[in-house]
Coordinates of N, CA and C in Angstrom, one line a residue:
M938 N 19.3 -2.4 12.8 CA 19.3 -1.2 12.1 C 17.7 -0.9 11.7
A939 N 17.2 0.2 12.1 CA 15.9 0.6 11.6 C 15.9 0.5 10.1
P940 N 15.0 0.3 9.3 CA 14.9 0.3 7.9 C 14.3 1.9 7.8
P941 N 14.4 2.3 6.5 CA 14.3 3.7 6.3 C 12.7 3.9 6.2
R942 N 12.2 5.1 6.7 CA 10.8 5.3 6.7 C 10.3 5.6 5.3
F943 N 9.1 5.3 4.9 CA 8.5 5.6 3.5 C 8.5 7.0 3.6
P944 N 9.2 7.6 2.3 CA 9.4 9.1 2.5 C 8.0 9.7 2.1
P945 N 7.8 10.8 2.5 CA 6.6 11.6 2.2 C 6.6 12.2 1.0
S946 N 5.8 12.6 0.2 CA 5.8 13.3 -1.0 C 6.4 14.8 -0.6
S947 N 7.2 15.1 -1.3 CA 7.8 16.4 -1.2 C 6.9 17.4 -1.5
S948 N 5.9 17.0 -2.5 CA 4.7 18.1 -2.7 C 3.5 18.0 -2.3
A949 N 3.6 17.4 -1.0 CA 2.1 17.1 -0.3 C 1.6 18.4 -0.1
A950 N 2.2 19.6 0.3 CA 1.8 20.9 0.6 C 0.8 21.4 -0.5
R951 N 1.1 21.0 -2.0 CA 0.3 21.3 -3.2 C -0.8 20.7 -3.4
L952 N -1.1 19.4 -2.7 CA -2.5 18.6 -2.7 C -3.5 19.4 -2.3
P953 N -4.7 18.8 -2.7 CA -5.9 19.4 -1.9 C -6.0 19.1 -0.8
P954 N -6.3 19.9 0.2 CA -6.6 19.8 1.8 C -7.4 18.4 2.0
R955 N -7.1 17.7 3.0 CA -7.8 16.6 3.3 C -8.8 17.1 4.5
S956 N -10.0 16.3 4.8 CA -10.7 16.6 5.9 C -10.0 16.3 7.2
T957 N -9.3 15.2 7.2 CA -8.5 15.2 8.3 C -7.2 14.9 7.9
P958 N -6.2 15.4 9.0 CA -4.6 15.3 8.6 C -4.3 13.9 8.4
P959 N -3.4 13.5 7.4 CA -3.0 12.1 7.3 C -2.1 11.6 8.4
E960 N -2.2 10.5 8.6 CA -1.3 9.9 9.8 C 0.1 9.6 9.2
P961 N 1.0 9.7 10.0 CA 2.6 9.5 9.4 C 2.4 7.9 8.9
R962 N 3.3 7.8 8.1 CA 3.3 6.3 7.4 C 4.5 5.7 8.1
P963 N 4.2 4.6 8.8 CA 5.5 3.8 9.3 C 6.1 2.9 8.2
S964 N 7.4 2.7 8.6 CA 8.1 1.8 7.5 C 7.5 0.4 7.5
P965 N 7.6 -0.5 6.8 CA 6.7 -1.6 6.5 C 6.9 -2.5 7.8
P966 N 8.2 -2.7 8.3 CA 8.2 -3.7 9.3 C 7.6 -3.2 10.7
A967 N 7.3 -1.8 10.8 CA 6.6 -1.5 12.2 C 5.3 -1.6 11.9
A968 N 4.8 -2.3 11.0 CA 3.3 -2.7 10.8 C 2.6 -3.7 10.9
A969 N 1.3 -4.0 10.6 CA 0.6 -4.9 10.7 C -0.1 -5.4 9.5
A970 N -0.5 -6.8 9.6 CA -1.2 -7.3 8.4 C -2.6 -7.6 8.9
G971 N -3.6 -6.8 8.5 CA -4.7 -7.1 9.0 C -5.0 -6.7 10.5
A972 N -5.3 -7.6 11.3 CA -5.3 -7.3 12.8 C -4.4 -7.9 13.6
A973 N -3.4 -8.6 12.9 CA -2.2 -9.2 13.6 C -1.1 -8.5 13.3
A974 N -0.1 -8.3 14.4 CA 0.9 -7.4 14.1 C 2.1 -8.3 13.4
L975 N 3.0 -7.6 12.6 CA 3.8 -8.5 11.9 C 5.0 -8.9 12.9
A976 N 5.4 -10.0 13.1 CA 6.5 -10.4 14.0 C 7.8 -9.8 13.2
P977 N 8.8 -9.1 13.6 CA 10.0 -8.9 13.2 C 10.8 -10.0 12.6
G978 N 10.9 -9.6 11.3 CA 11.6 -10.8 10.7 C 10.7 -11.8 10.0
S979 N 9.5 -11.4 10.2 CA 8.5 -12.4 9.5 C 8.4 -12.2 7.9
L980 N 7.8 -13.4 7.3 CA 7.7 -13.3 5.8 C 7.1 -12.1 5.5
E981 N 6.0 -11.6 6.1 CA 5.2 -10.4 5.5 C 6.1 -9.1 5.8
E982 N 6.6 -9.2 6.8 CA 7.5 -8.1 7.0 C 8.5 -7.6 6.2
V983 N 9.3 -8.9 5.8 CA 10.3 -9.0 4.8 C 9.9 -8.7 3.4
L984 N 8.8 -9.2 3.1 CA 8.2 -9.1 1.9 C 7.9 -7.3 1.7
L985 N 7.3 -6.8 2.5 CA 7.0 -5.3 2.4 C 8.1 -4.5 2.4
Q986 N 9.3 -4.9 3.0 CA 10.5 -4.3 3.0 C 11.2 -4.4 1.7
A987 N 11.1 -5.6 1.3 CA 11.7 -5.8 -0.2 C 11.0 -5.0 -1.2
A988 N 9.7 -4.9 -1.2 CA 8.9 -4.3 -2.1 C 9.5 -2.8 -2.0
F989 N 9.6 -2.3 -0.7 CA 9.8 -0.9 -0.5 C 11.4 -0.7 -1.1
D990 N 12.2 -1.6 -1.0 CA 13.7 -1.5 -1.2 C 13.7 -1.8 -2.8
G991 N 12.6 -2.2 -3.5 CA 12.7 -2.7 -5.0 C 13.6 -3.8 -5.3
N992 N 13.8 -4.8 -4.1 CA 14.6 -6.0 -4.2 C 13.6 -7.0 -4.9
L993 N 13.6 -7.2 -6.0 CA 12.7 -8.2 -6.8 C 13.0 -9.5 -6.3
R994 N 14.5 -10.0 -6.2 CA 14.7 -11.3 -5.9 C 14.1 -11.7 -4.6
L995 N 14.2 -10.6 -3.5 CA 13.7 -11.2 -2.4 C 12.2 -11.1 -2.2
V996 N 11.7 -10.3 -3.0 CA 10.2 -10.2 -3.2 C 9.7 -11.4 -3.6
R997 N 10.3 -12.1 -4.8 CA 9.8 -13.4 -5.3 C 10.1 -14.6 -3.9
K998 N 11.1 -14.5 -3.5 CA 11.5 -15.4 -2.5 C 10.6 -15.5 -1.4
M999 N 10.1 -14.2 -0.9 CA 9.2 -14.2 0.2 C 7.8 -14.6 -0.5
A1000 N 7.4 -14.3 -1.5 CA 5.9 -14.7 -2.1 C 5.8 -16.2 -2.2
R1001 N 7.1 -16.7 -2.6 CA 7.0 -18.1 -2.8 C 6.9 -18.7 -1.5
A1002 N 7.4 -18.0 -0.4 CA 7.6 -18.7 1.0 C 6.1 -18.6 1.7
L1003 N 5.4 -17.7 1.0 CA 3.8 -17.6 1.6 C 3.1 -18.5 1.2
D1004 N 3.4 -19.1 0.1 CA 2.6 -20.2 -0.6 C 2.6 -21.4 0.4
E1005 N 1.4 -21.4 0.9 CA 1.2 -22.9 1.8 C 0.7 -24.1 1.3
G1006 N 0.4 -23.9 0.2 CA -0.3 -25.0 -0.7 C -1.8 -25.3 -0.3
D1007 N -2.5 -24.1 0.2 CA -3.9 -24.2 0.6 C -4.9 -24.2 -0.4
G1008 N -4.5 -23.8 -1.5 CA -5.1 -23.5 -2.8 C -5.5 -22.3 -3.0
R1009 N -5.3 -21.5 -2.1 CA -5.6 -19.9 -2.4 C -4.5 -19.4 -3.2
R1010 N -4.9 -18.8 -4.1 CA -4.0 -18.1 -5.0 C -3.0 -17.2 -4.5
L1011 N -1.8 -17.4 -5.0 CA -0.6 -16.8 -4.3 C -0.7 -15.2 -4.6
G1012 N -1.4 -14.7 -5.7 CA -1.4 -13.2 -5.8 C -2.3 -12.6 -4.6
D1013 N -3.2 -13.6 -4.3 CA -4.4 -13.0 -3.2 C -3.4 -13.0 -1.8
K1014 N -2.6 -14.0 -1.6 CA -2.1 -13.9 -0.3 C -1.0 -12.7 -0.4
V1015 N -0.3 -12.5 -1.5 CA 0.8 -11.5 -1.4 C -0.1 -10.2 -1.1
G1016 N -1.1 -10.0 -1.9 CA -1.9 -8.7 -2.1 C -2.8 -8.7 -0.7
A1017 N -2.8 -9.6 0.3 CA -3.5 -9.3 1.7 C -2.5 -8.8 2.7
V1018 N -1.0 -9.0 2.2 CA 0.0 -8.6 3.3 C 0.0 -7.0 3.1
R1019 N -0.2 -6.5 4.4 CA -0.2 -5.1 4.3 C 0.1 -4.4 5.6
D1020 N 0.6 -3.2 5.8 CA 1.0 -2.5 7.1 C 0.0 -2.3 7.9
S1021 N 0.0 -1.5 8.9 CA -1.1 -0.9 9.7 C -1.7 0.1 9.4
N1022 N -1.2 0.9 8.1 CA -1.9 1.7 7.4 C -2.7 1.0 6.0
G1023 N -2.6 -0.4 5.9 CA -3.2 -1.0 4.8 C -2.6 -0.9 3.6
V1024 N -1.2 -0.3 3.9 CA -0.3 -0.2 2.6 C 0.1 -1.5 2.2
G1025 N 0.1 -1.8 1.0 CA 0.7 -3.4 0.6 C 2.1 -3.0 -0.2
A1026 N 2.3 -4.3 -0.8 CA 3.7 -4.3 -1.5 C 3.4 -3.5 -2.8
L1027 N 2.5 -3.4 -3.5 CA 2.5 -2.8 -4.6 C 2.3 -1.2 -4.6
H1028 N 1.7 -0.8 -3.3 CA 1.8 0.7 -3.1 C 3.3 1.0 -2.8
L1029 N 3.9 0.2 -1.9 CA 5.2 0.4 -1.8 C 6.3 0.5 -3.0
A1030 N 6.0 -0.3 -3.8 CA 7.0 -0.6 -4.9 C 6.6 0.6 -6.1
A1031 N 5.3 0.9 -6.2 CA 4.9 1.8 -7.0 C 5.4 3.3 -6.5
G1032 N 5.4 3.6 -5.2 CA 5.8 4.8 -4.6 C 7.2 5.1 -4.9
R1033 N 7.9 3.9 -4.8 CA 9.3 4.1 -4.9 C 9.6 3.8 -6.5
G1034 N 8.9 3.8 -7.4 CA 9.2 3.6 -8.8 C 9.9 2.3 -9.1
S1035 N 9.7 1.1 -8.3 CA 10.4 -0.1 -9.0 C 9.8 -1.0 -9.9
L1036 N 9.8 -0.5 -11.3 CA 9.0 -1.3 -12.3 C 9.2 -2.7 -12.1
P1037 N 10.5 -3.3 -11.9 CA 10.4 -4.4 -12.0 C 9.6 -5.4 -11.0
V1038 N 9.5 -4.9 -9.7 CA 8.8 -5.2 -8.5 C 7.3 -5.0 -8.9
C1039 N 7.0 -4.0 -9.5 CA 5.5 -3.9 -9.8 C 5.1 -4.8 -11.0
G1040 N 6.1 -4.9 -11.9 CA 5.9 -5.9 -13.2 C 5.5 -7.3 -12.6
Y1041 N 6.4 -7.9 -11.7 CA 6.2 -9.2 -10.9 C 4.8 -9.2 -10.3
L1042 N 4.6 -8.2 -9.5 CA 3.2 -8.2 -8.6 C 2.1 -8.4 -9.7
L1043 N 2.2 -7.5 -10.6 CA 1.1 -7.3 -11.6 C 0.9 -8.5 -12.6
E1044 N 1.9 -8.6 -13.3 CA 2.0 -9.3 -14.3 C 1.9 -11.0 -14.1
E1045 N 2.7 -11.3 -13.2 CA 3.0 -12.7 -12.6 C 1.8 -13.1 -11.4
L1046 N 1.9 -12.3 -10.4 CA 1.0 -12.8 -9.7 C -0.4 -12.2 -9.5
R1047 N -0.4 -11.0 -10.3 CA -1.9 -10.5 -10.4 C -2.6 -10.2 -9.4
V1048 N -1.8 -9.4 -8.8 CA -2.4 -8.7 -7.5 C -3.4 -7.5 -8.0
D1049 N -4.4 -7.3 -7.2 CA -5.3 -6.2 -7.5 C -4.7 -4.7 -7.6
I1050 N -4.7 -4.2 -9.0 CA -3.9 -3.2 -9.4 C -4.6 -1.8 -8.3
D1051 N -5.7 -2.1 -8.3 CA -6.8 -0.9 -7.5 C -6.7 -1.1 -6.1
A1052 N -6.2 -2.1 -5.5 CA -6.3 -2.2 -3.9 C -5.7 -0.8 -3.5
V1053 N -6.9 -0.5 -2.3 CA -6.7 0.6 -1.5 C -6.0 0.4 -0.2
E1054 N -5.4 1.4 0.3 CA -4.8 1.4 1.6 C -6.1 2.2 2.6
D1055 N -5.7 2.6 3.6 CA -6.9 2.8 4.7 C -7.6 4.2 4.4
R1056 N -6.7 5.1 3.7 CA -7.3 6.2 3.2 C -8.0 6.4 1.7
G1057 N -8.0 5.0 1.3 CA -8.5 4.9 -0.1 C -7.5 5.0 -1.3
E1058 N -6.3 5.2 -0.9 CA -5.5 5.4 -2.0 C -4.9 4.3 -2.6
T1059 N -4.8 4.3 -4.0 CA -4.3 3.3 -4.7 C -2.8 3.3 -5.0
A1060 N -2.0 2.1 -5.6 CA -0.8 2.4 -6.1 C -0.5 3.5 -7.1
L1061 N -1.7 3.8 -7.9 CA -1.4 4.8 -8.9 C -1.4 6.1 -7.9
T1062 N -2.0 6.3 -6.9 CA -1.8 7.7 -6.3 C -0.7 7.7 -5.7
F1063 N -0.1 6.7 -5.4 CA 1.4 6.7 -4.8 C 2.6 7.2 -6.0
A1064 N 2.2 6.4 -7.1 CA 3.1 6.7 -8.4 C 3.0 8.3 -8.4
I1065 N 1.8 8.8 -8.6 CA 1.7 10.2 -8.7 C 2.3 11.1 -7.7
N1066 N 2.2 10.8 -6.4 CA 2.8 11.5 -5.4 C 4.2 11.6 -5.3
S1067 N 4.7 10.3 -6.1 CA 6.1 10.3 -6.3 C 6.7 11.0 -7.4
G1068 N 5.9 11.4 -8.4 CA 6.3 12.1 -9.3 C 6.9 11.2 -10.5
N1069 N 6.6 9.8 -10.3 CA 7.3 9.0 -11.4 C 6.5 8.9 -12.5
A1070 N 6.7 9.6 -13.7 CA 6.0 9.4 -14.9 C 5.8 8.2 -15.3
D1071 N 7.0 7.4 -15.4 CA 7.1 6.1 -15.9 C 6.2 5.0 -15.4
M1072 N 6.1 5.4 -13.8 CA 5.5 4.2 -13.0 C 4.0 4.5 -13.4
V1073 N 3.5 5.9 -13.4 CA 2.1 6.4 -13.6 C 1.8 5.6 -14.9
R1074 N 2.4 5.8 -16.1 CA 2.2 5.3 -17.2 C 2.1 3.7 -17.4
Y1075 N 2.9 3.2 -16.8 CA 3.0 1.6 -16.7 C 1.9 1.1 -15.7
L1076 N 1.4 1.7 -14.7 CA 0.1 1.5 -13.9 C -1.2 1.6 -14.9
L1077 N -1.1 3.0 -15.6 CA -2.3 3.2 -16.4 C -2.3 2.1 -17.6
D1078 N -1.3 1.7 -18.2 CA -1.2 0.8 -19.2 C -1.8 -0.6 -18.8
H1079 N -1.6 -0.8 -17.5 CA -2.3 -2.1 -16.9 C -3.6 -1.9 -16.4
G1080 N -4.2 -0.9 -16.6 CA -5.6 -0.8 -16.3 C -5.8 -0.4 -15.1
A1081 N -5.0 0.6 -14.4 CA -5.3 1.3 -13.3 C -6.5 2.2 -13.3
D1082 N -7.4 2.1 -12.3 CA -8.7 2.8 -12.5 C -8.5 4.4 -12.2
T1083 N -8.6 5.5 -12.9 CA -8.3 6.7 -12.6 C -9.6 7.4 -12.0
E1084 N -10.7 6.8 -12.0 CA -12.0 7.3 -11.4 C -12.3 6.9 -10.1
K1085 N -11.3 5.9 -9.6 CA -11.7 5.5 -8.2 C -11.5 6.7 -6.9
L1086 N -12.6 6.6 -6.3 CA -12.4 7.7 -5.4 C -11.9 7.4 -4.1
N1087 N -10.9 8.2 -3.4 CA -10.5 7.9 -2.1 C -11.4 8.2 -1.1
N1088 N -11.1 8.2 0.2 CA -12.2 8.5 1.3 C -12.3 9.9 1.4
D1089 N -11.5 10.7 0.8 CA -12.0 12.2 0.8 C -12.9 12.5 -0.5
G1090 N -13.1 11.8 -1.3 CA -13.9 11.7 -2.6 C -13.1 12.2 -3.6
L1091 N -11.7 12.0 -3.5 CA -11.0 12.7 -4.7 C -10.6 11.5 -5.6
T1092 N -10.2 11.6 -6.8 CA -9.7 10.7 -7.8 C -8.4 11.1 -8.0
V1093 N -7.6 9.9 -8.6 CA -5.9 10.3 -8.9 C -5.8 11.5 -9.7
L1094 N -6.8 11.9 -10.5 CA -6.7 13.1 -11.3 C -6.6 14.4 -10.6
H1095 N -7.2 14.4 -9.4 CA -7.1 15.6 -8.6 C -5.5 15.6 -8.0
F1096 N -4.9 14.6 -7.8 CA -3.4 14.5 -7.3 C -2.7 14.8 -8.6
A1097 N -2.9 14.3 -9.6 CA -2.1 14.4 -11.1 C -2.3 15.9 -11.2
S1098 N -3.3 16.7 -11.2 CA -3.4 18.0 -11.4 C -2.6 19.1 -10.3
G1099 N -2.7 18.6 -9.2 CA -2.0 19.2 -8.2 C -0.5 19.3 -8.2
E1100 N 0.0 18.1 -8.9 CA 1.3 17.8 -9.2 C 1.8 18.6 -10.5
G1101 N 0.9 19.1 -11.2 CA 1.4 19.7 -12.6 C 1.6 18.6 -13.5
N1102 N 1.0 17.3 -13.5 CA 1.1 16.3 -14.2 C 0.1 15.7 -15.0
S1103 N -1.1 16.8 -15.3 CA -2.3 16.3 -15.8 C -2.1 15.9 -17.3

């Protein structure tokens, strides 16, 4: 059975117009990490799906499984797992409002809170677009950059004001 697609923001029509229309977001398993496609059932695919689902237990398990003992920091490894649009576990968890998963990724693994996907959007943008004030507050309290520009030259404040949450 196919996993649910990442739901688009219901208020996308109120956001400032983009220079080019955004491409539809695939669900995490249909995606790629870097240049290599994620194999069905791969650790990376399961990690992204677990983050999307808010399944902290499975996110922890998949993160531990990614640790190959090569000296690379586990947070860097987890942060490098992306779908074909550059969306990572933190983007997915923030967009879905999963505070436990975001807490694990940020506080324990120390993934980059300001990591961007292909359009230059951060987890904070995903949280704002989902309308989840608690998640937005959490990300701001943990140092999310409100002045980072996306590929269209907009900051998250543009999105927040478009959402009526300034």
